Coordinates of C-alpha atoms in Angstrom, one line a residue:
Chain A
M1 CA -14.2 38.3 -18.8
T2 CA -14.1 40.5 -15.2
H3 CA -11.7 43.1 -16.0
S4 CA -9.7 44.6 -18.3
A5 CA -6.6 47.0 -18.9
S6 CA -9.0 49.3 -21.3
S7 CA -12.4 49.4 -19.4
G8 CA -10.8 50.5 -16.1
E9 CA -9.6 48.0 -13.3
P10 CA -12.0 46.6 -10.8
V11 CA -11.9 47.5 -7.4
N12 CA -10.4 45.0 -5.5
V13 CA -6.8 44.6 -8.3
R14 CA -4.3 46.7 -7.0
R15 CA -1.4 48.6 -9.9
G16 CA 0.7 45.5 -10.6
R17 CA -1.2 43.0 -8.5
R18 CA -2.8 40.5 -10.1
P19 CA -6.9 40.4 -9.5
A20 CA -8.6 38.8 -7.2
G21 CA -10.5 34.9 -7.9
E22 CA -9.2 32.2 -9.9
D23 CA -6.5 34.0 -11.5
T24 CA -4.4 34.9 -8.2
R25 CA -5.2 31.3 -7.2
A26 CA -3.7 29.7 -10.0
A27 CA -0.9 32.6 -10.1
I28 CA -0.3 31.5 -6.4
L29 CA 0.2 27.8 -7.1
D30 CA 2.0 28.6 -10.2
A31 CA 4.4 30.5 -8.1
A32 CA 4.6 27.9 -5.3
R33 CA 5.5 25.0 -7.8
A34 CA 8.4 27.4 -8.8
E35 CA 9.9 28.0 -5.3
F36 CA 9.0 24.8 -4.3
S37 CA 11.0 23.2 -6.9
A38 CA 13.7 25.7 -6.8
K39 CA 14.5 26.0 -2.8
G40 CA 12.4 22.5 -1.7
Y41 CA 10.0 22.6 0.6
D42 CA 12.1 23.8 4.1
A43 CA 13.4 27.1 2.4
C44 CA 10.8 27.7 0.8
S45 CA 8.3 30.7 2.5
L46 CA 5.3 31.8 2.1
R47 CA 6.0 35.5 1.7
A48 CA 8.7 34.4 -1.3
I49 CA 5.7 32.6 -3.2
A50 CA 3.6 35.6 -3.0
R51 CA 6.2 38.1 -4.2
L52 CA 6.9 36.2 -7.0
A53 CA 3.0 35.7 -7.6
E54 CA 2.8 39.4 -7.6
V55 CA 0.0 39.1 -4.9
D56 CA -0.4 40.3 -1.1
P57 CA 0.8 37.6 1.5
A58 CA -2.5 37.8 2.6
L59 CA -4.1 36.2 -0.5
V60 CA -2.0 33.2 0.1
H61 CA -3.5 33.0 3.4
H62 CA -6.5 33.2 2.2
Y63 CA -6.6 31.0 -0.4
F64 CA -4.7 28.2 1.1
D65 CA -4.6 26.7 4.7
G66 CA -0.9 27.0 5.2
K67 CA 2.4 25.9 3.4
A68 CA 1.8 22.0 4.1
A69 CA -1.7 22.7 2.5
L70 CA -0.7 24.7 -0.5
F71 CA 2.5 22.4 -1.3
V72 CA -0.1 19.5 -1.1
E73 CA -2.2 21.4 -4.3
S74 CA 0.9 22.4 -5.8
M75 CA 2.2 19.0 -6.0
S76 CA -1.7 17.8 -7.0
L77 CA -1.3 15.7 -4.0
P78 CA -5.1 14.4 -3.5
V79 CA -5.1 15.4 0.5
N80 CA -3.7 17.6 3.0
P81 CA -1.7 15.4 5.0
S82 CA -2.2 17.3 8.4
F83 CA -5.7 16.4 8.2
L84 CA -4.7 12.6 7.3
V85 CA -1.9 12.7 10.3
D86 CA -4.4 14.0 13.3
A87 CA -7.1 11.3 11.8
I88 CA -4.3 8.7 12.1
L89 CA -3.1 10.2 16.0
A90 CA -6.4 10.4 17.5
G91 CA -6.7 6.8 17.7
P92 CA -5.5 3.9 20.1
R93 CA -1.8 3.9 19.8
E94 CA -1.3 0.2 19.0
Q95 CA -3.0 0.3 16.0
I96 CA -1.1 3.5 14.5
G97 CA 0.3 1.4 11.8
E98 CA -2.5 0.0 10.5
R99 CA -4.2 3.7 10.4
L100 CA -1.2 5.1 8.9
A101 CA -1.3 2.1 6.2
G102 CA -4.4 2.4 5.7
T103 CA -4.7 5.9 4.9
F104 CA -1.5 5.6 2.8
F105 CA -3.4 3.3 0.3
D106 CA -6.5 4.9 0.3
T107 CA -4.6 7.8 -0.4
W108 CA -2.5 6.4 -3.2
D109 CA -3.7 3.4 -4.6
S110 CA -6.2 5.1 -6.8
P111 CA -5.4 5.5 -10.3
Q112 CA -4.9 9.2 -9.6
G113 CA -3.3 8.8 -6.7
R114 CA -0.7 6.3 -7.9
E115 CA 0.0 8.6 -10.9
R116 CA 0.9 11.4 -8.5
L117 CA 3.0 9.2 -7.0
V118 CA 5.0 8.0 -9.4
A119 CA 5.6 11.3 -10.9
L120 CA 6.4 12.1 -7.1
I121 CA 9.1 9.4 -7.0
R122 CA 10.4 9.5 -10.4
S123 CA 11.1 13.5 -10.0
A124 CA 12.8 12.6 -6.5
V125 CA 15.1 9.9 -8.2
S126 CA 16.3 12.3 -11.2
N127 CA 16.5 15.5 -9.9
E128 CA 18.0 16.7 -6.5
D129 CA 15.2 19.6 -6.0
A130 CA 12.6 17.1 -5.8
A131 CA 13.9 14.8 -3.9
R132 CA 14.8 17.4 -1.4
M133 CA 11.0 18.2 -1.6
L134 CA 10.0 14.7 -1.4
R135 CA 11.8 13.5 1.8
E136 CA 11.2 17.0 3.9
F137 CA 8.0 16.7 3.1
L138 CA 7.5 13.2 3.5
V139 CA 9.3 12.7 6.7
H140 CA 8.5 16.3 8.3
E141 CA 5.0 16.5 7.6
V142 CA 4.1 12.8 7.8
F143 CA 6.3 10.3 9.3
G144 CA 8.5 12.2 11.4
K145 CA 5.1 14.0 13.2
V146 CA 4.0 10.4 13.7
A147 CA 7.3 9.7 15.0
S148 CA 7.4 12.3 17.2
S149 CA 4.4 11.9 18.9
M150 CA 5.0 8.5 19.7
D151 CA 8.0 9.2 21.8
V152 CA 10.3 6.8 20.6
P153 CA 14.0 7.1 20.7
E154 CA 15.7 8.6 17.6
P155 CA 12.2 9.4 15.7
H156 CA 13.8 10.6 12.6
L157 CA 15.6 7.7 11.7
R158 CA 12.5 5.8 12.8
A159 CA 10.3 8.0 10.6
G160 CA 13.1 7.5 7.7
M161 CA 12.7 3.7 8.0
A162 CA 8.6 4.0 7.9
A163 CA 9.1 6.4 4.7
A164 CA 11.0 4.1 3.5
Q165 CA 9.1 1.0 3.6
M166 CA 5.9 3.1 2.0
V167 CA 8.7 4.3 -0.9
G168 CA 9.4 0.7 -1.4
V169 CA 6.2 -0.6 -1.3
A170 CA 5.3 2.1 -3.9
M171 CA 8.6 1.1 -6.0
M172 CA 7.6 -2.5 -6.3
R173 CA 3.6 -1.9 -7.3
Y174 CA 3.7 1.1 -9.5
V175 CA 7.0 1.5 -10.6
I176 CA 9.1 -1.7 -10.7
G177 CA 5.9 -3.6 -10.9
Y178 CA 6.5 -6.9 -9.4
E179 CA 3.6 -8.8 -9.8
P180 CA 2.8 -10.2 -6.7
V181 CA 2.8 -7.2 -5.2
V182 CA 0.8 -5.7 -8.3
R183 CA -1.9 -8.1 -8.1
A184 CA -2.4 -7.9 -4.1
S185 CA -5.5 -5.9 -2.8
T186 CA -4.9 -3.1 -0.7
D187 CA -6.3 -5.1 2.4
E188 CA -3.4 -7.5 1.8
I189 CA -0.5 -4.8 1.6
V190 CA -1.9 -3.1 4.7
A191 CA -2.2 -6.5 6.6
L192 CA 1.6 -7.0 5.8
V193 CA 2.7 -3.7 6.0
A194 CA 1.1 -2.4 9.5
P195 CA 3.2 -4.1 12.1
T196 CA 6.6 -2.9 9.8
L197 CA 5.4 1.0 10.5
Q198 CA 4.1 0.4 14.0
R199 CA 7.2 -1.5 15.3
Y200 CA 9.3 1.4 13.7
L201 CA 7.0 4.3 14.9
A202 CA 5.2 3.2 18.3
D203 CA 7.0 -0.3 19.7
L204 CA 10.0 0.1 21.9
S205 CA 10.1 -3.5 22.2
D206 CA 13.3 -4.3 20.1
Chain B
M1 CA 48.9 -8.5 -28.7
T2 CA 48.7 -12.1 -28.8
H3 CA 47.5 -12.0 -32.7
S4 CA 46.8 -10.3 -35.2
A5 CA 44.8 -10.7 -38.6
S6 CA 48.0 -10.2 -40.7
S7 CA 50.4 -12.4 -39.0
G8 CA 48.7 -15.9 -39.2
E9 CA 46.0 -16.6 -36.3
P10 CA 46.6 -18.4 -33.5
V11 CA 45.4 -22.2 -32.7
N12 CA 42.6 -21.5 -30.8
V13 CA 40.9 -19.1 -32.6
R14 CA 37.8 -20.5 -35.1
R15 CA 37.1 -18.2 -38.0
G16 CA 34.2 -15.7 -37.4
R17 CA 34.7 -16.2 -33.5
R18 CA 36.5 -14.3 -31.2
P19 CA 40.1 -14.9 -29.7
A20 CA 40.0 -17.0 -26.0
G21 CA 41.1 -14.5 -23.1
E22 CA 40.1 -11.6 -22.2
D23 CA 38.7 -10.3 -25.1
T24 CA 36.2 -13.3 -24.9
R25 CA 35.6 -12.8 -21.5
A26 CA 35.1 -8.6 -22.1
A27 CA 32.7 -9.8 -25.7
I28 CA 30.6 -12.2 -23.4
L29 CA 29.6 -9.6 -20.8
D30 CA 29.1 -6.7 -23.6
A31 CA 26.2 -9.2 -25.1
A32 CA 25.1 -10.4 -21.6
R33 CA 24.9 -6.4 -20.4
A34 CA 22.9 -5.8 -24.3
E35 CA 20.6 -9.1 -24.0
F36 CA 19.7 -8.5 -20.4
S37 CA 18.7 -5.0 -21.2
A38 CA 16.8 -6.1 -24.6
K39 CA 14.9 -9.0 -22.6
G40 CA 15.1 -8.6 -19.1
Y41 CA 16.6 -11.8 -17.1
D42 CA 14.0 -14.5 -17.3
A43 CA 14.0 -13.9 -20.7
C44 CA 17.0 -14.2 -21.4
S45 CA 19.1 -17.3 -22.5
L46 CA 23.0 -18.1 -22.2
R47 CA 22.9 -19.4 -25.9
A48 CA 21.5 -16.3 -27.1
I49 CA 24.1 -14.1 -24.9
A50 CA 27.1 -16.9 -27.1
R51 CA 25.3 -16.5 -30.1
L52 CA 25.5 -12.3 -30.0
A53 CA 28.9 -12.6 -28.3
E54 CA 30.0 -15.1 -31.5
V55 CA 31.6 -17.3 -29.0
D56 CA 30.8 -20.9 -28.7
P57 CA 28.2 -21.8 -25.7
A58 CA 30.7 -24.0 -23.7
L59 CA 33.0 -20.4 -23.4
V60 CA 30.2 -18.8 -21.8
H61 CA 30.1 -21.6 -18.9
H62 CA 33.9 -21.6 -18.8
Y63 CA 34.1 -18.4 -18.2
F64 CA 31.0 -17.7 -15.8
D65 CA 29.4 -20.0 -13.6
G66 CA 25.4 -19.7 -15.0
K67 CA 23.4 -17.1 -15.8
A68 CA 22.9 -15.2 -12.2
A69 CA 26.6 -14.9 -12.1
L70 CA 26.6 -13.6 -15.5
F71 CA 24.1 -10.8 -14.4
V72 CA 26.5 -10.0 -11.8
E73 CA 29.6 -9.2 -13.9
S74 CA 27.8 -7.8 -16.5
M75 CA 25.9 -5.2 -13.9
S76 CA 29.0 -4.6 -12.2
L77 CA 27.4 -6.3 -8.8
P78 CA 30.3 -6.8 -6.3
V79 CA 29.1 -10.3 -5.3
N80 CA 27.6 -13.6 -6.9
P81 CA 24.2 -13.2 -4.8
S82 CA 23.7 -17.1 -4.9
F83 CA 27.0 -17.6 -2.7
L84 CA 25.0 -15.0 -0.1
V85 CA 21.4 -17.0 0.0
D86 CA 23.3 -19.6 0.9
A87 CA 25.1 -18.0 3.6
I88 CA 22.2 -16.7 4.5
L89 CA 20.2 -19.7 4.4
A90 CA 22.6 -22.1 6.4
G91 CA 22.2 -20.2 9.6
P92 CA 18.8 -20.7 12.2
R93 CA 16.1 -19.3 11.3
E94 CA 15.0 -17.1 13.7
Q95 CA 18.2 -14.8 12.5
I96 CA 17.7 -14.9 8.8
G97 CA 16.5 -11.4 8.9
E98 CA 19.5 -10.3 10.7
R99 CA 22.0 -11.9 8.3
L100 CA 20.3 -11.1 5.2
A101 CA 20.1 -7.1 6.3
G102 CA 23.3 -7.6 7.3
T103 CA 24.6 -9.1 4.1
F104 CA 22.8 -6.5 2.0
F105 CA 24.0 -3.5 3.7
D106 CA 28.0 -5.4 3.8
T107 CA 27.5 -5.5 -0.1
W108 CA 25.8 -2.1 -0.9
D109 CA 27.2 0.4 1.7
S110 CA 30.4 0.7 0.3
P111 CA 31.2 3.7 -2.1
Q112 CA 31.7 1.1 -5.1
G113 CA 28.6 -0.9 -4.0
R114 CA 26.1 2.1 -3.2
E115 CA 27.1 3.5 -6.8
R116 CA 25.8 0.1 -8.6
L117 CA 22.9 0.1 -6.8
V118 CA 22.0 3.6 -7.4
A119 CA 22.4 3.0 -11.2
L120 CA 20.4 -0.3 -11.1
I121 CA 17.7 2.4 -9.2
R122 CA 17.8 5.0 -11.4
S123 CA 17.5 2.6 -14.4
A124 CA 14.6 0.7 -13.1
V125 CA 13.0 3.8 -12.6
S126 CA 13.3 5.3 -16.0
N127 CA 13.7 2.1 -18.2
E128 CA 11.2 -0.5 -18.2
D129 CA 13.9 -3.1 -19.3
A130 CA 15.8 -2.0 -16.5
A131 CA 12.2 -2.2 -14.2
R132 CA 12.4 -5.7 -15.3
M133 CA 15.6 -7.0 -15.1
L134 CA 16.0 -5.5 -11.1
R135 CA 12.7 -6.9 -10.2
E136 CA 13.0 -10.7 -11.5
F137 CA 16.8 -10.7 -10.4
L138 CA 16.5 -8.7 -7.0
V139 CA 13.3 -10.6 -6.2
H140 CA 13.7 -14.6 -7.5
E141 CA 17.6 -14.6 -6.9
V142 CA 17.7 -13.3 -3.2
F143 CA 14.6 -12.3 -1.3
G144 CA 12.5 -15.0 -3.3
K145 CA 14.3 -17.8 -2.7
V146 CA 15.0 -17.1 0.9
A147 CA 11.0 -17.0 1.3
S148 CA 10.0 -19.9 -0.4
S149 CA 12.7 -21.9 1.1
M150 CA 11.0 -20.5 4.6
D151 CA 7.8 -22.1 3.7
V152 CA 5.8 -19.2 4.7
P153 CA 2.4 -18.5 3.0
E154 CA 2.4 -16.3 0.0
P155 CA 6.2 -16.1 -0.2
H156 CA 6.4 -13.8 -3.6
L157 CA 4.5 -11.2 -1.9
R158 CA 6.7 -11.5 1.3
A159 CA 9.3 -11.7 -0.7
G160 CA 8.1 -8.3 -2.6
M161 CA 7.6 -6.6 0.4
A162 CA 11.3 -7.4 2.1
A163 CA 12.6 -6.2 -1.3
A164 CA 10.3 -3.2 -0.9
Q165 CA 11.9 -2.8 2.4
M166 CA 15.5 -2.7 0.9
V167 CA 15.1 -0.6 -2.2
G168 CA 13.2 1.8 0.4
V169 CA 16.1 2.1 2.6
A170 CA 18.3 2.7 -0.4
M171 CA 15.9 5.3 -2.0
M172 CA 16.3 7.4 1.5
R173 CA 20.2 6.8 2.2
Y174 CA 21.4 6.7 -1.2
V175 CA 19.1 8.7 -3.9
I176 CA 16.9 10.5 -1.6
G177 CA 19.2 11.1 0.9
Y178 CA 17.5 11.9 4.4
E179 CA 19.7 13.1 6.5
P180 CA 19.0 10.6 9.8
V181 CA 19.0 7.4 7.5
V182 CA 22.5 8.9 5.9
R183 CA 24.0 9.5 9.1
A184 CA 22.8 6.3 10.5
S185 CA 25.6 3.9 11.0
T186 CA 25.5 0.3 9.1
D187 CA 24.3 -1.3 12.6
E188 CA 21.4 0.9 13.5
I189 CA 20.2 0.6 10.0
V190 CA 20.4 -3.2 10.2
A191 CA 19.1 -3.3 13.9
L192 CA 16.3 -1.7 12.6
V193 CA 15.5 -3.6 9.4
A194 CA 16.7 -7.1 10.2
P195 CA 13.4 -7.8 12.2
T196 CA 11.2 -6.8 9.2
L197 CA 13.0 -9.0 6.9
Q198 CA 12.7 -11.6 9.7
R199 CA 8.6 -10.8 10.0
Y200 CA 8.0 -11.1 6.1
L201 CA 10.4 -13.7 5.8
A202 CA 10.1 -16.1 8.1
D203 CA 7.6 -15.3 10.9
L204 CA 3.9 -16.9 10.8
S205 CA 3.0 -15.0 14.2
D206 CA 0.8 -12.1 11.9

C-alpha cells in the first residue's frame, strides 16, 4: 500500500479526494461507466465524471485523451475510434469503404472484440440508455465523422445507413449466427461490404 | 357456445381431439408457437404441431397454407412472405433491390409491423431459439430464395448480407432509434437501401 488513513497522507492526496495512480484511474472509469449509462454519451461531461469520481477535472485529462478515449476505455472497446477515423480519412477517397470495413473487422472480429460488440448490441437492444450511448457514439464518432468529411448530401442519414449495415453484419455474424455469414472469412465480408459503405459515405452517383 | 361436455358432443368433434373452428385454429397456432420456439423453423414439422395441438394433420393443412404461412400467423407477421417473394421475383431483374426494399418497408414500417419486427429482433438477441427461428426464416424464406433464383455466386452469404442490411436498418430505425434514420421517409430509406440489396442479390459487377 502506498498510503493509509492512519499513517499520514501522501503529499499528492487532498482530503476528500482519491489518491493519484491506478486507484484514481479506476475511479474515473467507474464514474464514467455510471455517467455514460445514466445520461448517454452526448449529455455526459468530463466535469461531471470528475465530480462523481471525486477527483480534480485536470486528472481526467491527465489519464484520458478526451471524452471519446474515456468512453472507449470505460466500455472496454479495444481501440480509440478517433485514430481509426483519422487513418480512414487519410487515404484516397475511392477506397474509403474498403478501409472502413477493413478497420471495423480488424477491430471487432477477434474473440475479445466480438464479445464486447455483442455486449454493446445486447445492452442497446434491452436498455434505452445503452441504445442512446451506442447510437450517439457509433454514429457521431465514427460513421458520422466520415460522412461529414466526405461532403455528401444528408451525411447523417447516410452515416446511419452505413452504421446499420455494420450493426446488421454484427447481428448476423455474432448474435443471430447465420451460418454462411459466420463461416465467411474477414476478407470475404470486407469485399462484400466495402462497396456498400463506399456508396453511402462517398458516392453521389445514385 | 356451440358445444359443451354436458350437452352431448357436436358431430364433428372426435373424443380426445379439439373441436373444429376457431378453437382448432387457435390450438394449432398455440402449438406452432411452442414448436417453433422449441425447435426452430427448420426442425419443426407440421405433423408434430398437429400432434401437440391434438388435431388431425389434415386440419393443419385445412387452416394454413403450409409451414411458412403457419409461422407467419403464429408469429403474427402481417403478411405471408411467399407471396412477397413471388411478386419480387416476377418483375425485371435490374429493379429487384428496389422491389425488395419497397416491399420490406411497406410490410414492416407500419406501427403494427414495426412492433412485431422489434419483438422478433428483441427475442432473437436474447434467446437462441428465437435467433435460430429468425435467421432460418428470414434468410431461407426471403433473402435466400431471392439470391438463389438470381443465380449469383455464394447466394447464401449474399442473402445474409442483404438480410444484415435490413436487420441493421430495423435496429437503427426501430430499436436503437438513431434520429436521422427514424425521421427519414420510407421512400428515402428505400432509395438508399435498394442499390445495396440489388448489388448483393443480383449484380456480379464487383
